[in-house]
PDB file of C-alpha atoms in Angstrom:
ATOM      1  CA  MET A  24     -11.765   0.197 -13.463  1.00 89.00           C
ATOM      2  CA  PRO A  25     -12.270  -0.703 -10.038  1.00 90.00           C
ATOM      3  CA  LEU A  26      -9.362  -1.775  -9.445  1.00 91.00           C
ATOM      4  CA  LEU A  27      -7.341   0.520 -11.433  1.00 90.00           C
ATOM      5  CA  TYR A  28      -9.545   3.302  -9.599  1.00 92.00           C
ATOM      6  CA  ARG A  29      -8.228   1.670  -6.024  1.00 91.00           C
ATOM      7  CA  LEU A  30      -4.772   1.284  -6.945  1.00 89.00           C
ATOM      8  CA  LEU A  31      -4.672   4.816  -7.945  1.00 87.00           C
ATOM      9  CA  ARG A  32      -6.189   5.889  -4.486  1.00 87.00           C
ATOM     10  CA  ARG A  33      -3.941   3.552  -2.699  1.00 86.00           C
ATOM     11  CA  ILE A  34      -0.480   4.959  -4.523  1.00 83.00           C
ATOM     12  CA  ALA A  35      -2.019   8.296  -3.477  1.00 83.00           C
ATOM     13  CA  GLU A  36      -2.745   7.368   0.408  1.00 81.00           C
ATOM     14  CA  ARG A  37       1.138   5.876   0.792  1.00 76.00           C
ATOM     15  CA  GLY A  38       2.256  10.076   0.128  1.00 67.00           C
ATOM     16  CA  GLU A  39       5.304   9.129  -1.706  1.00 59.00           C
ATOM     17  CA  GLU A  40       6.997  11.833  -2.847  1.00 54.00           C
ATOM     18  CA  GLY A  41       6.162  12.142  -6.920  1.00 52.00           C
ATOM     19  CA  THR A  42       2.883  11.055  -6.365  1.00 54.00           C
ATOM     20  CA  LEU A  43       1.008  13.508  -6.250  1.00 55.00           C
ATOM     21  CA  PRO A  44      -0.923  12.644  -2.721  1.00 58.00           C
ATOM     22  CA  GLY A  45      -3.346  16.089  -3.199  1.00 66.00           C
ATOM     23  CA  ARG A  46      -4.993  14.784  -6.255  1.00 75.00           C
ATOM     24  CA  PRO A  47      -8.522  14.189  -5.422  1.00 79.00           C
ATOM     25  CA  PRO A  48     -10.370  10.632  -5.837  1.00 83.00           C
ATOM     26  CA  PHE A  49     -12.715  12.502  -8.945  1.00 88.00           C
ATOM     27  CA  GLU A  50      -9.170  12.896 -10.986  1.00 89.00           C
ATOM     28  CA  HIS A  51      -8.958   9.224 -10.439  1.00 88.00           C
ATOM     29  CA  ALA A  52     -12.321   8.255 -11.178  1.00 91.00           C
ATOM     30  CA  VAL A  53     -11.819  10.309 -14.093  1.00 92.00           C
ATOM     31  CA  LEU A  54      -8.593   8.237 -15.024  1.00 90.00           C
ATOM     32  CA  ALA A  55      -9.944   4.844 -14.553  1.00 91.00           C
ATOM     33  CA  LEU A  56     -13.265   5.898 -16.800  1.00 91.00           C
ATOM     34  CA  ILE A  57     -10.583   7.091 -19.680  1.00 92.00           C
ATOM     35  CA  PHE A  58      -9.195   3.503 -19.088  1.00 90.00           C
ATOM     36  CA  GLY A  59     -12.763   1.439 -19.654  1.00 88.00           C
ATOM     37  CA  PHE A  60     -14.260   3.350 -22.150  1.00 89.00           C
ATOM     38  CA  GLY A  61     -11.475   5.145 -24.151  1.00 86.00           C
ATOM     39  CA  THR A  62      -8.651   2.197 -24.461  1.00 85.00           C
ATOM     40  CA  LEU A  63      -8.904  -0.823 -25.938  1.00 82.00           C
ATOM     41  CA  ALA A  64     -10.788  -2.804 -22.405  1.00 81.00           C
ATOM     42  CA  TRP A  65     -14.236  -1.931 -23.052  1.00 80.00           C
ATOM     43  CA  SER A  66     -13.778  -3.816 -26.594  1.00 81.00           C
ATOM     44  CA  CYS A  67     -11.672  -6.486 -25.315  1.00 81.00           C
ATOM     45  CA  SER A  68     -14.386  -7.201 -22.470  1.00 79.00           C
ATOM     46  CA  ILE A  69     -17.412  -7.124 -24.322  1.00 81.00           C
ATOM     47  CA  ARG A  70     -16.336  -9.861 -27.122  1.00 79.00           C
ATOM     48  CA  GLY A  71     -16.643 -13.682 -25.851  1.00 76.00           C
ATOM     49  CA  GLU A  72     -13.745 -15.057 -27.884  1.00 81.00           C
ATOM     50  CA  VAL A  73     -10.199 -16.334 -26.434  1.00 81.00           C
ATOM     51  CA  TRP A  74      -8.045 -13.976 -27.891  1.00 82.00           C
ATOM     52  CA  PHE A  75      -9.808 -10.863 -26.146  1.00 86.00           C
ATOM     53  CA  THR A  76     -10.634 -12.339 -22.564  1.00 87.00           C
ATOM     54  CA  ALA A  77      -7.044 -13.524 -22.831  1.00 88.00           C
ATOM     55  CA  GLU A  78      -6.148  -9.847 -23.006  1.00 88.00           C
ATOM     56  CA  THR A  79      -8.787  -9.136 -20.106  1.00 89.00           C
ATOM     57  CA  VAL A  80      -8.085 -11.211 -17.607  1.00 91.00           C
ATOM     58  CA  GLY A  81      -4.284 -10.157 -18.150  1.00 91.00           C
ATOM     59  CA  VAL A  82      -5.048  -7.320 -17.750  1.00 92.00           C
ATOM     60  CA  THR A  83      -6.836  -7.642 -14.217  1.00 93.00           C
ATOM     61  CA  MET A  84      -4.660 -10.155 -12.930  1.00 94.00           C
ATOM     62  CA  THR A  85      -1.473  -7.315 -13.301  1.00 94.00           C
ATOM     63  CA  LEU A  86      -3.595  -4.580 -11.397  1.00 93.00           C
ATOM     64  CA  LEU A  87      -4.249  -7.326  -8.680  1.00 94.00           C
ATOM     65  CA  TYR A  88      -0.787  -8.177  -8.835  1.00 95.00           C
ATOM     66  CA  LEU A  89       0.048  -4.287  -8.406  1.00 92.00           C
ATOM     67  CA  HIS A  90      -2.242  -3.887  -5.611  1.00 92.00           C
ATOM     68  CA  ALA A  91      -0.706  -7.138  -3.810  1.00 92.00           C
ATOM     69  CA  SER A  92       3.428  -6.253  -4.907  1.00 90.00           C
ATOM     70  CA  LEU A  93       2.594  -2.200  -2.854  1.00 87.00           C
ATOM     71  CA  GLY A  94       4.832  -2.483   0.096  1.00 83.00           C
ATOM     72  CA  ALA A  95       6.226  -5.899  -0.665  1.00 83.00           C
ATOM     73  CA  ARG A  96       3.322  -7.241   1.762  1.00 85.00           C
ATOM     74  CA  TYR A  97       1.295  -9.861   0.262  1.00 90.00           C
ATOM     75  CA  PRO A  98       4.459 -12.171  -1.791  1.00 90.00           C
ATOM     76  CA  VAL A  99       2.391 -15.197  -2.284  1.00 94.00           C
ATOM     77  CA  LEU A 100      -0.281 -13.385  -3.889  1.00 93.00           C
ATOM     78  CA  ALA A 101       1.728 -11.161  -5.830  1.00 92.00           C
ATOM     79  CA  GLY A 102       3.333 -14.076  -7.721  1.00 93.00           C
ATOM     80  CA  LEU A 103      -0.037 -16.009  -8.188  1.00 95.00           C
ATOM     81  CA  CYS A 104      -1.570 -12.923  -9.873  1.00 94.00           C
ATOM     82  CA  ILE A 105       1.535 -12.289 -11.805  1.00 94.00           C
ATOM     83  CA  ALA A 106       2.100 -16.163 -12.418  1.00 95.00           C
ATOM     84  CA  CYS A 107      -1.949 -16.481 -13.952  1.00 94.00           C
ATOM     85  CA  ALA A 108      -1.053 -12.783 -16.136  1.00 94.00           C
ATOM     86  CA  ALA A 109       1.651 -13.974 -17.658  1.00 94.00           C
ATOM     87  CA  MET A 110      -0.198 -17.388 -18.744  1.00 93.00           C
ATOM     88  CA  SER A 111      -2.215 -15.169 -19.943  1.00 92.00           C
ATOM     89  CA  ARG A 112       0.040 -13.134 -22.120  1.00 89.00           C
ATOM     90  CA  THR A 113       3.885 -14.101 -21.760  1.00 90.00           C
ATOM     91  CA  PRO A 114       4.754 -10.550 -22.241  1.00 91.00           C
ATOM     92  CA  LEU A 115       3.182  -9.181 -19.031  1.00 91.00           C
ATOM     93  CA  ALA A 116       5.755 -11.295 -17.278  1.00 91.00           C
ATOM     94  CA  PHE A 117       8.036  -8.108 -17.235  1.00 93.00           C
ATOM     95  CA  ALA A 118       5.957  -6.429 -14.298  1.00 91.00           C
ATOM     96  CA  ALA A 119       7.213  -8.784 -12.277  1.00 91.00           C
ATOM     97  CA  ILE A 120      10.254  -6.543 -11.786  1.00 89.00           C
ATOM     98  CA  PHE A 121       7.693  -4.773  -9.802  1.00 88.00           C
ATOM     99  CA  PHE A 122       7.573  -6.371  -6.330  1.00 89.00           C
ATOM    100  CA  PRO A 123      11.726  -6.806  -6.954  1.00 85.00           C
ATOM    101  CA  LEU A 124      11.910  -2.549  -6.337  1.00 83.00           C
ATOM    102  CA  GLU A 125       8.604  -2.289  -3.618  1.00 84.00           C
ATOM    103  CA  ALA A 126      10.326  -4.559  -1.834  1.00 81.00           C
ATOM    104  CA  ILE A 127      14.317  -2.886  -2.057  1.00 77.00           C
ATOM    105  CA  PHE A 128      12.729   0.155  -2.124  1.00 75.00           C
ATOM    106  CA  ALA A 129      10.023   0.154   0.696  1.00 70.00           C
ATOM    107  CA  GLY A 130      10.000   3.301   2.653  1.00 66.00           C
ATOM    108  CA  LYS A 131      12.851   4.669   0.850  1.00 67.00           C
ATOM    109  CA  GLU A 132      14.144   7.174  -1.454  1.00 68.00           C
ATOM    110  CA  VAL A 133      14.550   5.626  -5.080  1.00 67.00           C
ATOM    111  CA  SER A 134      17.949   6.092  -6.166  1.00 71.00           C
ATOM    112  CA  LEU A 135      21.041   4.420  -7.316  1.00 76.00           C
ATOM    113  CA  ALA A 136      23.028   4.588  -4.066  1.00 75.00           C
ATOM    114  CA  SER A 137      19.848   2.992  -2.396  1.00 70.00           C
ATOM    115  CA  LEU A 138      19.926  -0.090  -4.875  1.00 72.00           C
ATOM    116  CA  LYS A 139      23.389  -0.122  -4.437  1.00 75.00           C
ATOM    117  CA  GLU A 140      23.355  -0.822  -0.152  1.00 73.00           C
ATOM    118  CA  ALA A 141      20.377  -2.967  -0.996  1.00 69.00           C
ATOM    119  CA  LEU A 142      22.621  -5.047  -3.102  1.00 70.00           C
ATOM    120  CA  ARG A 143      25.125  -5.100  -0.848  1.00 73.00           C
ATOM    121  CA  ASP A 144      23.120  -6.451   2.114  1.00 65.00           C
ATOM    122  CA  PRO A 145      19.935  -8.382   0.252  1.00 60.00           C
ATOM    123  CA  VAL A 146      18.870  -9.734   3.399  1.00 59.00           C
ATOM    124  CA  ARG A 147      18.128  -7.429   5.751  1.00 57.00           C
ATOM    125  CA  ARG A 148      15.533  -7.154   8.292  1.00 51.00           C
ATOM    126  CA  ARG A 149      12.198  -5.451   7.472  1.00 50.00           C
ATOM    127  CA  GLU A 150      10.941  -2.637  10.181  1.00 49.00           C
TER     128      GLU A 150
END
């Protein structure tokens, strides 16, 4: 729950369009509590069986991956986290697309035109 809360706060602090930066921290706390106690995260985390432990580890590693991927600032850490998440649950490997998209659209408007521009000049200098 704390990882999800902090992720929501970091996204809001970035102040990008569409992220509702004016949302109060209380709402993020409520969303994290709903995730922790209102989903399968709670029942999976209290069971000591391999299947449920792998689910919990996968979600934790995915949240850490998202933290490391914001702004594409920590590529090695992001790679380690998504690798661990994919080892626990194979479908979590599909989350790996988040880091390249963060690198491509860092500080830009997300649009098809900016994607085409980034694909034309894949090696660009970050400011």
